[in-house]
XYZ file of C-alpha atoms in Angstrom:
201
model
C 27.614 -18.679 -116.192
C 27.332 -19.620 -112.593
C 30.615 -19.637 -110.684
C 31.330 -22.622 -108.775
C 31.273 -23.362 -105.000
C 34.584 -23.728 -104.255
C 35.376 -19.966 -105.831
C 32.587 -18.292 -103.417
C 32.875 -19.947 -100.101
C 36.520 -19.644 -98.318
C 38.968 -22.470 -97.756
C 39.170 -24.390 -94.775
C 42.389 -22.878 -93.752
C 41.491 -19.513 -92.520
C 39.458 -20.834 -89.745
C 41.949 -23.100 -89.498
C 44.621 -20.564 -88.835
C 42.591 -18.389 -86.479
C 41.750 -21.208 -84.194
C 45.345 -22.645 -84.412
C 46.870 -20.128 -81.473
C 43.964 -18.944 -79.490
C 45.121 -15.879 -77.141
C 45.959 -17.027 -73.477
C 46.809 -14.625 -70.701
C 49.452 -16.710 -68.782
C 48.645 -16.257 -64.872
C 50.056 -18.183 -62.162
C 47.122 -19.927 -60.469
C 46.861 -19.804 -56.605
C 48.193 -22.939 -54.685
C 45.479 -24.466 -52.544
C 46.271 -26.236 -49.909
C 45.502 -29.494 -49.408
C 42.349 -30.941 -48.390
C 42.277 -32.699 -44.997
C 42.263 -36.110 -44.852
C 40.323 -37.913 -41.755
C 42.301 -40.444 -40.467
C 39.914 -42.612 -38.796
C 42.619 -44.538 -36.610
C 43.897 -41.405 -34.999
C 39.958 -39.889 -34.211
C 39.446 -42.759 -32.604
C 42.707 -42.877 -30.712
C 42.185 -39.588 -29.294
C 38.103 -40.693 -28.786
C 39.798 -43.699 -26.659
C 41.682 -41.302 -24.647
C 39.378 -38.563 -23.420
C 36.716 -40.819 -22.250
C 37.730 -42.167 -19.428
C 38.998 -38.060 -18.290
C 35.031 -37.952 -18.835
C 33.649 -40.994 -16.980
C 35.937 -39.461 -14.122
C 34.623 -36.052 -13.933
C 31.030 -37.632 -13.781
C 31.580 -40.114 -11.153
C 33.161 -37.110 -9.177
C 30.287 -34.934 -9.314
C 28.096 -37.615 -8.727
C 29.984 -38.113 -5.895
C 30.587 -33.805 -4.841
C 28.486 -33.227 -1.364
C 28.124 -29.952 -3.360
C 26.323 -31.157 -6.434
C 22.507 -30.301 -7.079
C 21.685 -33.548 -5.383
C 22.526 -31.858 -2.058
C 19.252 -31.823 0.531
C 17.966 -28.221 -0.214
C 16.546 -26.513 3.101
C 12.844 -26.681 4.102
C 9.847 -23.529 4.176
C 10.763 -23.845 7.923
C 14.316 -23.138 7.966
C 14.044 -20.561 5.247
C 11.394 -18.849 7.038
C 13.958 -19.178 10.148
C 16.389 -17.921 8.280
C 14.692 -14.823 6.959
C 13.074 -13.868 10.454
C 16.534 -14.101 12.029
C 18.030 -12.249 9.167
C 15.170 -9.327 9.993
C 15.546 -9.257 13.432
C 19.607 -8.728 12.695
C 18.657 -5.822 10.479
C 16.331 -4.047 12.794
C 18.381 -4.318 15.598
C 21.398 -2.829 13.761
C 18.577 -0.088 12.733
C 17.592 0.431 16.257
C 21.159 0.939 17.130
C 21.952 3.705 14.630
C 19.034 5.550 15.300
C 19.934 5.430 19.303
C 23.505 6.526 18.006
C 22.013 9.053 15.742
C 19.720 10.793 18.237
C 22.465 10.750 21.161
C 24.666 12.677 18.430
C 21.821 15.290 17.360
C 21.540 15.626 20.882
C 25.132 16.301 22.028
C 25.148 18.583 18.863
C 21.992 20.720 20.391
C 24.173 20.890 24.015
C 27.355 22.284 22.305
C 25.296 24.809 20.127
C 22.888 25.905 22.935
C 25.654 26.324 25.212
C 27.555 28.582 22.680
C 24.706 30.192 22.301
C 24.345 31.375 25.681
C 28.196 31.972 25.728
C 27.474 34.687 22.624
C 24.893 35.854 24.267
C 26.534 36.412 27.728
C 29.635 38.443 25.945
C 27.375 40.283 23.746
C 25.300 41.723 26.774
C 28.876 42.846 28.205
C 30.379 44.369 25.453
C 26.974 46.193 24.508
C 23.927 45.526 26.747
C 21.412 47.478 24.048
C 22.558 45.574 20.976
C 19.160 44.818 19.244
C 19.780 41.525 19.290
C 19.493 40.598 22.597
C 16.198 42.498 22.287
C 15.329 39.991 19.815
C 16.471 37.482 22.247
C 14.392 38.239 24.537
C 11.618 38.760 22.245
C 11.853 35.508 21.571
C 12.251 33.821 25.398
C 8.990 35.661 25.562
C 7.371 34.015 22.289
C 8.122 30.685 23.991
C 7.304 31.146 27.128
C 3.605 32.208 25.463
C 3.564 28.853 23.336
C 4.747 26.559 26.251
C 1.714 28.256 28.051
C -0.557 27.589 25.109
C 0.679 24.535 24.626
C 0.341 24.120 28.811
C -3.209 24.967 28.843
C -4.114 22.861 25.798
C -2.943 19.674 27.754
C -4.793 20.677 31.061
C -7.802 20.947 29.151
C -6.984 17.255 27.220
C -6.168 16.184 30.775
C -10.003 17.055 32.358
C -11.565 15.745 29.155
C -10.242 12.408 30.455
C -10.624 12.192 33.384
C -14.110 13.618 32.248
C -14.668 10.208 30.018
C -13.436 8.586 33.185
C -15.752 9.354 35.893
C -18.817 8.787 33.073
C -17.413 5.477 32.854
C -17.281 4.952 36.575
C -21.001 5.758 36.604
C -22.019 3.530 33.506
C -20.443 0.606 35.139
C -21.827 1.137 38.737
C -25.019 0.848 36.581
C -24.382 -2.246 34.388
C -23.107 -3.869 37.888
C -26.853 -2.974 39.481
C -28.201 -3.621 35.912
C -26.225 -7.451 36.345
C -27.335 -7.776 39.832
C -31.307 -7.748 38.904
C -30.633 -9.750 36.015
C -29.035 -12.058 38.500
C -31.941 -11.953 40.993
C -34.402 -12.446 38.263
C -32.809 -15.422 36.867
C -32.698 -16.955 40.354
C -36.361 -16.510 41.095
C -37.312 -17.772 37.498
C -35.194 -21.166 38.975
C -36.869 -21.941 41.685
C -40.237 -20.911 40.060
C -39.386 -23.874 37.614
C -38.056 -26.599 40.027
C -41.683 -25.970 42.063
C -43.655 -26.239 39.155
C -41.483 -29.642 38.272
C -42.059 -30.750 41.206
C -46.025 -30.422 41.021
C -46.033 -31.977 38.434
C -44.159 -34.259 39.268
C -46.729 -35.188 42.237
């Protein structure tokens, strides 16, 4: 015999009873804060406020002699500008050098003169020291250049004036060379006014 429904399914009340008290973890929640609220009155109060500080500052610059509407220079001036900021430059350049090579030179003076000095004592105290031999070695080295050196411009000097006296002779002989040319185009002149003038009978 078949047991009835109610006998094999359970009652009601146990899903009842689990569902009465579900388990809840009691947290405190954060506390937001509060959205903002626009408040159109007061944006356009302050709106109301600024713009005229604007329209100010653009009338003044509209107004500043130093705005972008100033007249830029011309090429010309620019050009100006530049040539007299170059000829500024190399004149402070020139003036350096000068300075420089007066100071170099001065420099050479001193030294050579102590030189000499050393020299001078050293040939007192010991007139064999070896190296006053070198010394003079060496007065003797550049005596020999400055005589090379002397002979190479005296033979540079009658190379020129070699070039010169050819070029004396070539234009004593273009001017004779002009002359006939000269001659020859006044005889060709009168050979044509004649012959015009038979003609011309």
């Amino acid at each position: 015999m078949t047991s009835s429904p109610q006998h094999i399914l359970p009652s009601i009340s146990v899903f009842t009873a689990r569902l009465a008290s579900p388990p809840f973890n009691k947290k405190t929640l954060p506390i937001l804060p509060k959205p903002y609220e626009s408040q159109p009155e007061n944006i356009w109060q302050i709106y109301h406020q600024q713009k005229p500080k604007e329209d100010h500052l653009i009338l003044r610059r509209a107004s500043d002699p130093t705005s972008t509407d100033k007249k830029r220079p011309s090429s010309e001036e620019v050009l100006a500008e530049k040539r007299r900021r170059n000829a500024g430059a190399s004149a402070r350049f020139r003036d350096r050098r000068k300075q420089r090579e007066r100071e170099l030179q001065e420099r050479c003076q001193v030294l050579e003169k102590r030189a000499v000095d050393l020299e001078d004592a050293l040939r007192m105290m010991d007139p064999g020291h070896p190296l006053l031999q070198s010394v003079v070695s060496n007065h003797l080295i550049v005596s020999q250049m400055n005589s090379v050196e002397n002979r190479v411009i005296l033979g540079r000097i009658n190379q020129l004036e070699q070039f010169i006296a050819r070029f004396r002779v070539e234009k004593q002989s273009d001017i004779k060379r002009l002359e006939e040319l000269e001659k020859e185009n006044q005889l060709l002149k009168s050979l044509l006014t004649s012959f015009t003038k038979k003609k011309q009978t």
